[in-house]
């Protein structure tokens, strides 16, 4: 793992919480985009030495929508920046780590991403994130 790339925060509505991050905390908004493959709208917030990724579900069927339904809004995942994500996934599988997908898929900001199952990570959802 190279570093913590970002922290994903599940929210019901980016529009409703954005001013807290940009005006109250004074963190600049970098951009907002939709990631259809993950069924989320994402706002990237610059929090200095790390990015915050606000995740709003696009519908009721995606993982973030289910997370909010079950646990409410809050920290969803911690993402580690990696190089050669497919090799890193294979290395983790060899060490007995369960992953949520067989291969990396498209994520926000043009990155390829994969998630470690929380059952393999002491209840924490970790994301592997390879920037292109």
Coordinates of N, CA and C in Angstrom, one line a residue:
X1 N 0.8 -1.2 0.0 CA 0.0 0.0 0.0 C 0.9 1.2 0.0
X2 N 0.6 2.2 -0.9 CA 1.4 3.4 -1.0 C 1.1 4.4 0.1
X3 N -0.2 4.6 0.2 CA -0.7 5.6 1.2 C -2.2 5.5 1.3
X4 N -2.8 6.2 2.3 CA -4.2 6.4 2.3 C -4.5 7.4 1.2
X5 N -5.3 7.0 0.2 CA -5.7 7.9 -0.9 C -6.9 8.8 -0.5
X6 N -7.9 8.2 0.1 CA -9.1 9.0 0.5 C -9.9 8.2 1.5
X7 N -10.8 9.0 2.1 CA -11.8 8.4 3.0 C -13.2 8.6 2.3
X8 N -13.9 7.5 2.1 CA -15.3 7.6 1.6 C -16.3 7.8 2.6
X9 N -17.2 8.8 2.5 CA -18.2 9.1 3.4 C -19.6 9.0 2.8
X10 N -20.4 8.1 3.2 CA -21.8 7.9 2.7 C -22.7 9.0 3.2
X11 N -23.4 9.6 2.2 CA -24.4 10.7 2.5 C -25.6 10.4 1.7
X12 N -26.7 10.9 2.3 CA -28.0 10.8 1.6 C -28.1 11.8 0.4
X13 N -27.5 13.0 0.6 CA -27.6 14.1 -0.4 C -26.3 14.9 -0.3
X14 N -25.6 14.9 -1.3 CA -24.4 15.8 -1.4 C -24.8 17.3 -1.3
X15 N -25.9 17.6 -1.9 CA -26.3 19.0 -1.9 C -26.6 19.5 -0.5
X16 N -27.1 18.6 0.4 CA -27.5 19.0 1.7 C -26.3 19.1 2.7
X17 N -25.2 18.4 2.4 CA -24.0 18.4 3.3 C -22.8 19.1 2.8
X18 N -22.8 19.5 1.5 CA -21.7 20.1 0.9 C -21.2 21.4 1.6
X19 N -22.1 22.2 2.0 CA -21.7 23.5 2.7 C -21.0 23.3 4.0
X20 N -21.3 22.1 4.6 CA -20.6 21.8 5.9 C -19.1 21.7 5.6
X21 N -18.8 20.9 4.5 CA -17.4 20.7 4.2 C -16.7 21.9 3.6
X22 N -17.4 22.6 2.7 CA -16.8 23.7 2.0 C -16.8 25.0 2.8
X23 N -17.9 25.3 3.5 CA -18.0 26.6 4.2 C -17.6 26.5 5.7
X24 N -18.2 25.5 6.4 CA -18.0 25.3 7.8 C -16.5 24.9 8.1
X25 N -16.1 23.8 7.4 CA -14.7 23.3 7.5 C -13.7 24.0 6.7
X26 N -14.2 24.7 5.6 CA -13.3 25.5 4.8 C -12.5 24.6 3.8
X27 N -13.0 23.4 3.4 CA -12.3 22.5 2.5 C -12.8 22.8 1.1
X28 N -11.9 23.0 0.1 CA -12.3 23.2 -1.2 C -13.0 22.0 -1.9
X29 N -14.0 22.2 -2.7 CA -14.6 21.2 -3.5 C -13.8 21.1 -4.8
X30 N -13.3 19.9 -5.1 CA -12.5 19.7 -6.3 C -13.4 19.4 -7.5
X31 N -14.3 18.5 -7.4 CA -15.2 18.2 -8.5 C -16.3 17.3 -8.0
X32 N -17.4 17.2 -8.8 CA -18.5 16.2 -8.6 C -18.6 15.4 -9.9
X33 N -18.8 14.1 -9.7 CA -19.0 13.3 -10.9 C -19.9 12.1 -10.5
X34 N -20.5 11.5 -11.5 CA -21.3 10.3 -11.3 C -20.5 9.1 -11.7
X35 N -20.5 8.0 -10.9 CA -19.9 6.7 -11.3 C -21.0 5.7 -11.4
X36 N -21.4 5.5 -12.7 CA -22.5 4.6 -12.9 C -22.3 3.2 -12.5
X37 N -21.0 2.7 -12.6 CA -20.7 1.3 -12.3 C -20.8 1.1 -10.8
X38 N -20.7 2.1 -9.9 CA -20.8 2.0 -8.5 C -22.2 2.5 -8.0
X39 N -23.0 3.1 -8.9 CA -24.3 3.7 -8.6 C -24.2 4.8 -7.6
X40 N -23.2 5.7 -7.8 CA -23.0 6.8 -6.8 C -22.7 8.1 -7.6
X41 N -23.1 9.2 -6.9 CA -22.6 10.5 -7.3 C -21.5 10.8 -6.3
X42 N -20.4 11.4 -6.7 CA -19.2 11.5 -5.8 C -18.8 13.0 -5.8
X43 N -18.6 13.6 -4.7 CA -18.0 14.9 -4.5 C -16.6 14.7 -3.9
X44 N -15.6 15.3 -4.5 CA -14.2 15.2 -4.0 C -13.9 16.5 -3.3
X45 N -13.5 16.3 -2.0 CA -13.2 17.4 -1.1 C -11.7 17.4 -0.8
X46 N -11.0 18.5 -0.9 CA -9.6 18.6 -0.5 C -9.5 18.9 0.9
X47 N -9.1 17.9 1.7 CA -8.9 18.1 3.2 C -7.5 18.3 3.6
X48 N -6.7 18.8 2.7 CA -5.3 19.0 3.0 C -4.4 17.9 2.5
X49 N -4.0 17.0 3.5 CA -3.2 15.9 3.2 C -3.9 14.7 2.7
X50 N -5.3 14.8 2.6 CA -6.1 13.6 2.2 C -7.3 14.2 1.5
X51 N -7.9 13.4 0.6 CA -9.2 13.7 0.0 C -10.3 13.0 0.8
X52 N -11.5 13.7 0.8 CA -12.7 13.1 1.3 C -13.6 12.9 0.1
X53 N -14.2 11.7 0.0 CA -15.1 11.4 -1.1 C -16.5 11.2 -0.6
X54 N -17.3 12.2 -0.8 CA -18.7 12.1 -0.4 C -19.5 11.2 -1.4
X55 N -20.2 10.2 -0.9 CA -20.8 9.2 -1.8 C -22.3 9.3 -1.6
X56 N -23.0 9.7 -2.6 CA -24.5 9.8 -2.6 C -25.0 8.7 -3.5
X57 N -25.9 7.8 -3.1 CA -26.5 6.8 -3.9 C -27.3 7.4 -5.1
X58 N -27.2 6.8 -6.2 CA -28.0 7.2 -7.4 C -29.3 6.5 -7.4
X59 N -29.4 5.3 -6.7 CA -30.7 4.6 -6.6 C -30.7 3.8 -5.3
X60 N -31.7 3.0 -5.1 CA -31.8 2.2 -3.9 C -31.1 0.9 -3.9
X61 N -30.5 0.5 -5.1 CA -30.0 -0.8 -5.2 C -28.5 -1.0 -5.0
X62 N -27.7 0.1 -5.0 CA -26.3 0.1 -4.9 C -25.8 -0.2 -3.5
X63 N -24.5 -0.4 -3.4 CA -23.9 -0.7 -2.1 C -24.0 0.4 -1.1
X64 N -23.8 1.6 -1.6 CA -23.8 2.8 -0.7 C -25.3 3.0 -0.2
X65 N -26.3 2.8 -1.0 CA -27.7 2.9 -0.6 C -28.0 1.9 0.5
X66 N -27.5 0.7 0.3 CA -27.7 -0.4 1.3 C -27.0 -0.1 2.6
X67 N -25.8 0.5 2.5 CA -25.0 0.9 3.6 C -25.8 1.9 4.5
X68 N -26.3 3.0 3.8 CA -27.0 4.0 4.5 C -28.3 3.4 5.1
X69 N -29.0 2.6 4.4 CA -30.2 2.0 5.0 C -29.9 1.2 6.2
X70 N -28.8 0.5 6.2 CA -28.4 -0.4 7.4 C -27.8 0.4 8.5
X71 N -26.8 1.3 8.2 CA -26.0 1.9 9.2 C -26.1 3.4 9.3
X72 N -26.8 4.0 8.4 CA -26.9 5.5 8.4 C -25.7 6.1 7.7
X73 N -25.7 7.4 7.6 CA -24.6 8.2 7.0 C -23.4 8.0 7.9
X74 N -22.2 8.1 7.2 CA -21.0 8.1 7.9 C -19.9 7.5 7.1
X75 N -18.8 7.2 7.8 CA -17.6 6.7 7.1 C -18.0 5.4 6.5
X76 N -17.7 5.3 5.2 CA -18.1 4.1 4.4 C -16.8 3.2 4.1
X77 N -15.7 3.8 3.7 CA -14.5 3.1 3.5 C -13.3 3.9 3.6
X78 N -12.1 3.2 3.7 CA -10.8 3.9 3.6 C -10.1 3.3 2.4
X79 N -9.6 4.2 1.5 CA -9.0 3.7 0.3 C -7.4 3.9 0.4
X80 N -6.8 2.8 0.0 CA -5.3 2.8 -0.1 C -4.9 2.9 -1.6
X81 N -4.0 3.8 -1.9 CA -3.4 3.9 -3.2 C -2.5 2.8 -3.5
X82 N -2.6 2.1 -4.6 CA -1.7 1.0 -4.9 C -1.3 1.1 -6.4
X83 N -0.2 0.4 -6.7 CA 0.2 0.2 -8.1 C -0.1 -1.2 -8.5
X84 N -0.4 -1.5 -9.7 CA -0.7 -2.8 -10.2 C -1.7 -3.5 -9.4
X85 N -2.9 -3.0 -9.4 CA -4.0 -3.4 -8.6 C -4.4 -4.9 -8.7
X86 N -4.3 -5.4 -9.9 CA -4.6 -6.8 -10.1 C -3.6 -7.7 -9.4
X87 N -2.3 -7.3 -9.4 CA -1.3 -8.1 -8.7 C -1.5 -8.0 -7.2
X88 N -1.9 -6.8 -6.7 CA -2.1 -6.6 -5.3 C -3.3 -7.4 -4.8
X89 N -4.3 -7.5 -5.7 CA -5.5 -8.3 -5.3 C -5.1 -9.8 -5.2
X90 N -4.3 -10.3 -6.2 CA -3.8 -11.7 -6.1 C -3.0 -11.9 -4.9
X91 N -2.1 -11.0 -4.5 CA -1.3 -11.1 -3.3 C -2.2 -11.3 -2.1
X92 N -3.2 -10.4 -2.0 CA -4.1 -10.5 -0.8 C -4.9 -11.7 -0.8
X93 N -5.4 -12.2 -2.0 CA -6.1 -13.5 -2.0 C -5.2 -14.6 -1.5
X94 N -3.9 -14.6 -1.9 CA -3.0 -15.6 -1.5 C -2.8 -15.6 0.0
X95 N -3.0 -14.5 0.6 CA -2.9 -14.3 2.1 C -4.2 -14.6 2.8
X96 N -5.2 -15.1 2.0 CA -6.5 -15.4 2.6 C -7.5 -14.3 2.8
X97 N -7.2 -13.1 2.1 CA -8.2 -12.0 2.2 C -9.3 -12.2 1.2
X98 N -10.5 -12.1 1.6 CA -11.6 -12.2 0.7 C -11.9 -10.8 0.1
X99 N -12.1 -10.8 -1.2 CA -12.3 -9.5 -2.0 C -13.8 -9.6 -2.4
X100 N -14.3 -8.4 -2.7 CA -15.7 -8.3 -3.1 C -15.9 -8.5 -4.6
X101 N -14.9 -8.5 -5.3 CA -15.0 -8.8 -6.8 C -13.7 -9.6 -7.2
X102 N -13.9 -10.2 -8.4 CA -12.8 -11.0 -8.9 C -11.7 -10.1 -9.5
X103 N -12.2 -9.0 -10.2 CA -11.3 -8.1 -10.8 C -11.6 -6.7 -10.4
X104 N -10.6 -5.8 -10.6 CA -10.8 -4.3 -10.4 C -11.8 -3.8 -11.4
X105 N -12.5 -2.8 -11.0 CA -13.5 -2.1 -11.9 C -13.3 -0.6 -11.9
X106 N -14.0 0.1 -12.8 CA -13.9 1.5 -12.8 C -14.5 2.2 -11.6
X107 N -13.7 3.2 -11.1 CA -14.2 4.0 -9.9 C -14.1 5.4 -10.2
X108 N -14.3 6.2 -9.2 CA -14.3 7.7 -9.3 C -13.0 8.2 -9.8
X109 N -13.0 9.3 -10.5 CA -11.7 10.0 -10.8 C -10.9 9.2 -11.8
X110 N -11.5 8.3 -12.6 CA -10.8 7.5 -13.5 C -9.9 6.4 -13.0
X111 N -10.0 6.1 -11.7 CA -9.2 5.1 -11.0 C -9.9 3.7 -11.2
X112 N -9.0 2.7 -11.1 CA -9.5 1.3 -11.0 C -9.5 0.9 -9.6
X113 N -10.6 0.3 -9.1 CA -10.8 0.0 -7.7 C -11.3 -1.4 -7.5
X114 N -11.0 -1.8 -6.2 CA -11.5 -3.1 -5.7 C -11.6 -3.0 -4.2
X115 N -12.5 -3.8 -3.7 CA -12.8 -3.7 -2.2 C -12.5 -5.0 -1.5
X116 N -11.9 -4.9 -0.3 CA -11.7 -6.0 0.6 C -12.9 -6.2 1.4
X117 N -13.3 -7.5 1.5 CA -14.5 -7.8 2.3 C -14.3 -7.4 3.8
X118 N -15.2 -6.7 4.4 CA -15.0 -6.3 5.8 C -14.8 -7.5 6.8
X119 N -15.3 -8.7 6.4 CA -15.1 -9.9 7.2 C -13.6 -10.3 7.2
X120 N -12.8 -9.8 6.2 CA -11.4 -10.1 6.2 C -10.6 -9.0 6.8
X121 N -11.2 -7.9 7.2 CA -10.5 -6.7 7.6 C -11.0 -6.2 9.0
X122 N -11.4 -7.1 9.8 CA -11.9 -6.7 11.1 C -13.0 -5.6 11.1
X123 N -14.0 -5.8 10.1 CA -15.2 -5.0 10.1 C -15.0 -3.7 9.3
X124 N -13.8 -3.4 8.7 CA -13.6 -2.2 8.0 C -13.6 -2.5 6.5
X125 N -14.3 -1.7 5.7 CA -14.3 -1.8 4.2 C -13.1 -1.0 3.7
X126 N -12.2 -1.7 3.1 CA -11.0 -1.1 2.5 C -11.1 -1.1 1.0
X127 N -10.7 -0.1 0.3 CA -10.7 0.0 -1.1 C -9.2 0.0 -1.6
X128 N -8.9 -0.7 -2.6 CA -7.6 -0.5 -3.3 C -7.9 0.4 -4.5
X129 N -7.1 1.4 -4.7 CA -7.3 2.4 -5.7 C -6.1 2.6 -6.5
X130 N -6.1 2.3 -7.8 CA -5.0 2.6 -8.7 C -5.4 3.7 -9.7
X131 N -4.7 4.8 -9.5 CA -4.9 6.0 -10.4 C -4.2 5.7 -11.7
X132 N -4.9 6.1 -12.8 CA -4.4 5.9 -14.2 C -3.5 7.0 -14.6

